[in-house]
PDB file of C-alpha atoms in Angstrom:
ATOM      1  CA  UNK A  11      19.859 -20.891   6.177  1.00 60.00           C
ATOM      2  CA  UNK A  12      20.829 -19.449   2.914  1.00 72.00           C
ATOM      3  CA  UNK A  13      22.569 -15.938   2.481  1.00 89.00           C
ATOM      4  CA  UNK A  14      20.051 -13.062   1.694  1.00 93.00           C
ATOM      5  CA  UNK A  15      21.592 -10.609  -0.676  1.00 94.00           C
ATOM      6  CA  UNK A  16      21.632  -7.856   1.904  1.00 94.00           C
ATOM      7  CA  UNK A  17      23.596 -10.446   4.443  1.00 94.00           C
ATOM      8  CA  UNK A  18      25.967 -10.305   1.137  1.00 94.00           C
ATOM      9  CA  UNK A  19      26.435  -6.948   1.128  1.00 95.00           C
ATOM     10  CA  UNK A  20      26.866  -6.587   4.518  1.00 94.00           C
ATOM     11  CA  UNK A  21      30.032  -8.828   4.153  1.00 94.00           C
ATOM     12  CA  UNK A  22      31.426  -6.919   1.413  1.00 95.00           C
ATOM     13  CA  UNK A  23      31.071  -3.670   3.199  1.00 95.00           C
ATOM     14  CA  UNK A  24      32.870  -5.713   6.740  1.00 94.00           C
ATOM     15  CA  UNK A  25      35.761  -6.380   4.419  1.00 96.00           C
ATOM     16  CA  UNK A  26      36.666  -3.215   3.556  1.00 97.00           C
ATOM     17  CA  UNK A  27      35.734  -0.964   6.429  1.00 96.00           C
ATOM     18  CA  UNK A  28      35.437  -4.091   9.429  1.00 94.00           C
ATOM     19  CA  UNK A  29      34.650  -1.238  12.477  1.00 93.00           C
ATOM     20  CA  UNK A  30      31.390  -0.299  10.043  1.00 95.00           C
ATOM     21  CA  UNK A  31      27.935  -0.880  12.566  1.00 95.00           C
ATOM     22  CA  UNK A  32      26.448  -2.067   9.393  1.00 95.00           C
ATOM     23  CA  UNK A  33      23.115  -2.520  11.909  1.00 94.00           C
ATOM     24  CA  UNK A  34      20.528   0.040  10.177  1.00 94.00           C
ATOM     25  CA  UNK A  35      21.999  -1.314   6.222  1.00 94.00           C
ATOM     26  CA  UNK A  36      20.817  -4.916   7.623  1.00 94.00           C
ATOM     27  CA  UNK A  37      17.312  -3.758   8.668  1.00 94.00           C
ATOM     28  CA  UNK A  38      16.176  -1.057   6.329  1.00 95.00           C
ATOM     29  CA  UNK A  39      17.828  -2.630   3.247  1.00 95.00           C
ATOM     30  CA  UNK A  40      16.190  -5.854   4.026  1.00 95.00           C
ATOM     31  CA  UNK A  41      12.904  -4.002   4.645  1.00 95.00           C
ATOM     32  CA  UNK A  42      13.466  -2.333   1.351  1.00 94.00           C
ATOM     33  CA  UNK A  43      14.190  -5.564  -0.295  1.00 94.00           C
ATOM     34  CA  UNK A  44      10.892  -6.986   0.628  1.00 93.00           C
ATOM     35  CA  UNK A  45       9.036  -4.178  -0.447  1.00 90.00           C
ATOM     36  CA  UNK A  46      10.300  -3.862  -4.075  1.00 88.00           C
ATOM     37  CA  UNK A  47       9.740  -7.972  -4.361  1.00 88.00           C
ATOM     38  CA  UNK A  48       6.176  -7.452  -3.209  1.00 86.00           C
ATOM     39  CA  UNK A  49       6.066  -4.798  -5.434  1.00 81.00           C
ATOM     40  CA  UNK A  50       7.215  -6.375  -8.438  1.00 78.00           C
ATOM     41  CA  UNK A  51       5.291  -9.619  -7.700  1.00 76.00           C
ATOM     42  CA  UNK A  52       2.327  -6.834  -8.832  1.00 71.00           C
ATOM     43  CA  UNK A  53      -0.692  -8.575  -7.379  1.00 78.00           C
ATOM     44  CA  UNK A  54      -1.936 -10.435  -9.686  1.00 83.00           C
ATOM     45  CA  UNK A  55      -5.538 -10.451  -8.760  1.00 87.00           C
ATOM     46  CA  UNK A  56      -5.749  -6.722  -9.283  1.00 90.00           C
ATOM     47  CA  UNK A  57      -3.881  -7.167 -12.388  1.00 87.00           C
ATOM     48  CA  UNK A  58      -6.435  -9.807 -14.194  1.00 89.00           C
ATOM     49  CA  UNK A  59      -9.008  -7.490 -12.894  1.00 92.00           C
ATOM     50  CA  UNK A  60      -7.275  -4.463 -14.723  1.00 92.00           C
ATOM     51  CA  UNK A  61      -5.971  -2.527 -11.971  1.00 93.00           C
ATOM     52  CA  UNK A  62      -2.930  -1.783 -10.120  1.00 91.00           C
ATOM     53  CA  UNK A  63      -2.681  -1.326  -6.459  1.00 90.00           C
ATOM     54  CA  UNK A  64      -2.740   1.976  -6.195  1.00 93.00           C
ATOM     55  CA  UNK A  65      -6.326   2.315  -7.814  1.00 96.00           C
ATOM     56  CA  UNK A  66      -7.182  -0.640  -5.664  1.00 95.00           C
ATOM     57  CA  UNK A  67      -6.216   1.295  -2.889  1.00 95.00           C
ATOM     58  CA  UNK A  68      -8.309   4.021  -3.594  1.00 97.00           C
ATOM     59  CA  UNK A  69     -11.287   1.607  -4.603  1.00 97.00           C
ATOM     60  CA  UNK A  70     -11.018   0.355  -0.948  1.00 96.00           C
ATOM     61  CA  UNK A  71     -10.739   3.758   0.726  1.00 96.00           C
ATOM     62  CA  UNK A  72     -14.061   4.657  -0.493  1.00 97.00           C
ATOM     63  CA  UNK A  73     -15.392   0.773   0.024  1.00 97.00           C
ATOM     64  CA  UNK A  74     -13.910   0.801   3.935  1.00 96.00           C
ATOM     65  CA  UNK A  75     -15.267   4.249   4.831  1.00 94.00           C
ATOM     66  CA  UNK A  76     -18.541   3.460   3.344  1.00 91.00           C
ATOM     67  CA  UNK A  77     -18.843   7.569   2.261  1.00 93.00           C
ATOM     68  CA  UNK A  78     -18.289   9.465  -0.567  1.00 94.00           C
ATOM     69  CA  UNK A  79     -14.644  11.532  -0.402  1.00 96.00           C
ATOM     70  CA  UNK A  80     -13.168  14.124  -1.647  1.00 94.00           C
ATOM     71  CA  UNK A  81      -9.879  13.679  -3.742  1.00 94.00           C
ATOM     72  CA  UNK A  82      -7.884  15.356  -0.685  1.00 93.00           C
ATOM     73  CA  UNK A  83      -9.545  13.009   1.440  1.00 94.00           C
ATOM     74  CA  UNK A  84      -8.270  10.208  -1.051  1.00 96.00           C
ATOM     75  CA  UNK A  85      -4.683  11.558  -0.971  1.00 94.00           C
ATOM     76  CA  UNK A  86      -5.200  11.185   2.786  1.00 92.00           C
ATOM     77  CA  UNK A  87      -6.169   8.033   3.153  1.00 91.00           C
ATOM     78  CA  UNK A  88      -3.876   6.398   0.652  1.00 91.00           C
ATOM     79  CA  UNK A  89      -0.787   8.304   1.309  1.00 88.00           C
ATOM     80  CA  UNK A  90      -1.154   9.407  -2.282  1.00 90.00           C
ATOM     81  CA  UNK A  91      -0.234  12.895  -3.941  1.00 92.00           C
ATOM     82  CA  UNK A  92      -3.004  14.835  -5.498  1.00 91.00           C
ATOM     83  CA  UNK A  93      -2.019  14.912  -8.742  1.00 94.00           C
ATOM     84  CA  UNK A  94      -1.615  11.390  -8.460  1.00 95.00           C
ATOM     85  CA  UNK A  95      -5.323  10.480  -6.994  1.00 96.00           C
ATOM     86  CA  UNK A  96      -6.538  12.854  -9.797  1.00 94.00           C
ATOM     87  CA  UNK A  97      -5.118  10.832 -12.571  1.00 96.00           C
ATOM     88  CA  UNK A  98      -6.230   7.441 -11.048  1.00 97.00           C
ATOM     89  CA  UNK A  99      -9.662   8.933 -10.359  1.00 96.00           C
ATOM     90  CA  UNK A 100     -10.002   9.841 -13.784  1.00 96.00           C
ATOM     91  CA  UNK A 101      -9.183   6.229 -14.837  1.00 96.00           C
ATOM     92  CA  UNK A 102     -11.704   4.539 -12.494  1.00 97.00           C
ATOM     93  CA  UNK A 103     -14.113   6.696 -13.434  1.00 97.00           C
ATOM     94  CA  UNK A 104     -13.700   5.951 -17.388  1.00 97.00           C
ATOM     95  CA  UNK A 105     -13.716   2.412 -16.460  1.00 96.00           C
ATOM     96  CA  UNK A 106     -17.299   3.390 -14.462  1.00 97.00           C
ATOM     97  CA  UNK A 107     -16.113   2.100 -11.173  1.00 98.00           C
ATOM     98  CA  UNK A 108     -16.351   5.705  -9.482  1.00 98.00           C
ATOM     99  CA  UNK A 109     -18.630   8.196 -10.010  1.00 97.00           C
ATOM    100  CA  UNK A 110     -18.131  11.894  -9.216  1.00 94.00           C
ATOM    101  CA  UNK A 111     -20.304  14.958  -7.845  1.00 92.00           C
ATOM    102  CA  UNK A 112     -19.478  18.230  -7.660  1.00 89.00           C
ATOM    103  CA  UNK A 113     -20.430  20.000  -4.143  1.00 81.00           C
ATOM    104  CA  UNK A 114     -24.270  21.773  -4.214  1.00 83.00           C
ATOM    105  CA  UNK A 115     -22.113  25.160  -1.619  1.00 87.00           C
ATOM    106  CA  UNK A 116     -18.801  25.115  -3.628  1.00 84.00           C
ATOM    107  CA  UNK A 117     -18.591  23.896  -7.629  1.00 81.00           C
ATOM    108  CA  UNK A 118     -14.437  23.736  -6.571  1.00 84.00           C
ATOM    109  CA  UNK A 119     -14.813  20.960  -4.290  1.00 86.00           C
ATOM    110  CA  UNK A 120     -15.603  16.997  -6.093  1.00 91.00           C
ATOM    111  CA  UNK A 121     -17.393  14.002  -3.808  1.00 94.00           C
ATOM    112  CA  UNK A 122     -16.484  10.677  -5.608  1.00 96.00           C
ATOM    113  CA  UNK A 123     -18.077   7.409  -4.534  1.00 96.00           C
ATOM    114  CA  UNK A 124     -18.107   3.573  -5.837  1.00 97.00           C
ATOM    115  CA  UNK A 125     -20.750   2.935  -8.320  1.00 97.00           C
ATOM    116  CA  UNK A 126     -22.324  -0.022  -8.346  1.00 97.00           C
ATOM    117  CA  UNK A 127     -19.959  -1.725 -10.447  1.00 97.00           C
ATOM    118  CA  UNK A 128     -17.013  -0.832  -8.463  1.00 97.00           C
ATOM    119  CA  UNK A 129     -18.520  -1.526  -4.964  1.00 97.00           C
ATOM    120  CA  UNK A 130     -18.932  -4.930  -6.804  1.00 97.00           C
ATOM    121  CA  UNK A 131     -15.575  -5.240  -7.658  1.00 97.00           C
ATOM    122  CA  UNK A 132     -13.939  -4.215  -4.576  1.00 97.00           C
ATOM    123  CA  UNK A 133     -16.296  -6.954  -2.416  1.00 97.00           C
ATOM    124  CA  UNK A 134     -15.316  -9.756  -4.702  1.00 96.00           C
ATOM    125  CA  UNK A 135     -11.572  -8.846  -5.315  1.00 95.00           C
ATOM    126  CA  UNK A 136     -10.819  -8.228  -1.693  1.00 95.00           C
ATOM    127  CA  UNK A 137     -11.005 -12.132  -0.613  1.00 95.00           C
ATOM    128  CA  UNK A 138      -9.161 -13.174  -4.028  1.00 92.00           C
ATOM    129  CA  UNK A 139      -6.136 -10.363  -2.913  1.00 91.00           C
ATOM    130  CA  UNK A 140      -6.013 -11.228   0.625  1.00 92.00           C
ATOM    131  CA  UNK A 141      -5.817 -14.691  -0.351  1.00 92.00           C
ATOM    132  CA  UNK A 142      -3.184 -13.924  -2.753  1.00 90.00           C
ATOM    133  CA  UNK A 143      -0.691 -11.912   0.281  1.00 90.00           C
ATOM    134  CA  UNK A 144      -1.456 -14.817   2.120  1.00 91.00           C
ATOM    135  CA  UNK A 145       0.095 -16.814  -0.374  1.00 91.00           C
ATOM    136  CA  UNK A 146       2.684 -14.752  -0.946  1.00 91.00           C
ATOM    137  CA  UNK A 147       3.750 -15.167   3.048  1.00 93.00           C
ATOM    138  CA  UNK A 148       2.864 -18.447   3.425  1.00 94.00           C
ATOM    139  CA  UNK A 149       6.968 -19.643   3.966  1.00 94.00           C
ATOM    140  CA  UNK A 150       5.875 -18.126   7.458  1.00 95.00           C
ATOM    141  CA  UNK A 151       4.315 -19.685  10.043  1.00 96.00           C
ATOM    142  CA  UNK A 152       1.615 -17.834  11.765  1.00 95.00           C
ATOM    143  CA  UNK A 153       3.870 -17.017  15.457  1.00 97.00           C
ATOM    144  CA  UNK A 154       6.290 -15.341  12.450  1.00 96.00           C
ATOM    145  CA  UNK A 155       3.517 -13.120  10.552  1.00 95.00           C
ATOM    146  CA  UNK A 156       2.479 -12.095  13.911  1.00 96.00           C
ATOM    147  CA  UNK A 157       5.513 -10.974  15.545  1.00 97.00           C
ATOM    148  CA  UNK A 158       6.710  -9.795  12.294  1.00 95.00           C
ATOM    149  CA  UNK A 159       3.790  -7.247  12.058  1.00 96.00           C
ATOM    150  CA  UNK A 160       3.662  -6.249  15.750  1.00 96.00           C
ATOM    151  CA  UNK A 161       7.437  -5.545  15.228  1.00 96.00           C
ATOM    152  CA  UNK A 162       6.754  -3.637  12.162  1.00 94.00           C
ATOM    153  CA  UNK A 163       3.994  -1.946  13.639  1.00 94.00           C
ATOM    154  CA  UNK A 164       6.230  -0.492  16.219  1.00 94.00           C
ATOM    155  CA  UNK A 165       8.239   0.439  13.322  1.00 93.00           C
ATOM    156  CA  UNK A 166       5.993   2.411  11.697  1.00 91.00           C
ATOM    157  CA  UNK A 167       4.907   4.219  14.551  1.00 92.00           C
ATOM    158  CA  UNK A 168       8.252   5.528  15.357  1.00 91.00           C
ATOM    159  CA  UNK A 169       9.121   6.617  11.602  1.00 89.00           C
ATOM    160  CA  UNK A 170       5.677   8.166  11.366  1.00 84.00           C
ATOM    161  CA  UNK A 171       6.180  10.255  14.820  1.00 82.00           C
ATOM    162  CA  UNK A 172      10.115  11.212  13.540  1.00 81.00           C
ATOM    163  CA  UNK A 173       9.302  11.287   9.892  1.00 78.00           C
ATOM    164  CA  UNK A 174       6.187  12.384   9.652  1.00 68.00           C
ATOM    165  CA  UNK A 175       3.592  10.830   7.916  1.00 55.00           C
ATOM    166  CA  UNK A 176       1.329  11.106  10.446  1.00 47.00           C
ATOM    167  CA  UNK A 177      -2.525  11.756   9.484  1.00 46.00           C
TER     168      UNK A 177
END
């Protein structure tokens, strides 16, 4: 099997300080690795359709829950910052994907929900992405993707007890 560049590092580091548990470098560096690679491999399916992930993921919020939500809601559910679900709200809503409504008891508080269009869009793009990822880990066989994701599952649920996170 060929070197990853973290195993790389890792053997750099060895050589000068060799008593160095370089054990946490070799799992959240190659976690971190994987992450910016997916990143930059940008999703091309959402990318042909015009958007990025993150309005994707805001698309399918409001498409899984089946309900109109609020922006803080959003934020919630996307493990997004206000300010940033604000500015990709405003986006998908130019693009008429989203529409918005402002609460009957309190003009402060906004309900946004999928327009036609954009419940549309979510329902077809949703296969073409999925079958995209699946692409994208298809140099795994299927015992690997699933013990990978329990593994990572039990992962997350640590970091999000420790580190918060939780919703």
């Amino acid at each position: 099997m060929t070197d990853d560049i973290v195993a790389s590092v890792v053997r750099q580091w060895q050589a000068v300080k060799p008593g160095l548990d370089t054990g946490p470098m070799e799992l959240i560096g190659r976690i971190n690795r994987c992450a910016a690679l997916l990143q930059q491999a940008e999703d091309a399916p959402l990318r042909a359709a015009g958007l990025t992930r993150a309005e994707f993921d805001l698309l399918g919020a409001m498409r899984r829950t089946d309900r109109e939500l609020t922006p803080g809601e959003l934020a919630r559910e996307t493990f997004s910052s206000g300010a940033a679900v604000t500015k990709r709200l405003r986006a998908l809503q130019d693009s008429g994907l989203i529409a918005r409504r402002s609460d009957a008891r309190d003009r402060r508080v906004a309900h946004v929900g999928l327009t036609d269009t954009g419940r549309g869009l979510v329902d077809r793009l949703l296969p073409e992405q999925l079958a995209y990822e699946r692409s994208v880990l298809s140099g795994l066989d299927e015992e690997t993707r699933t013990g990978l994701s329990g593994q990572l599952g039990e992962l997350l649920v640590q970091l999000e007890g420790r580190l918060g996170g939780r919703r």
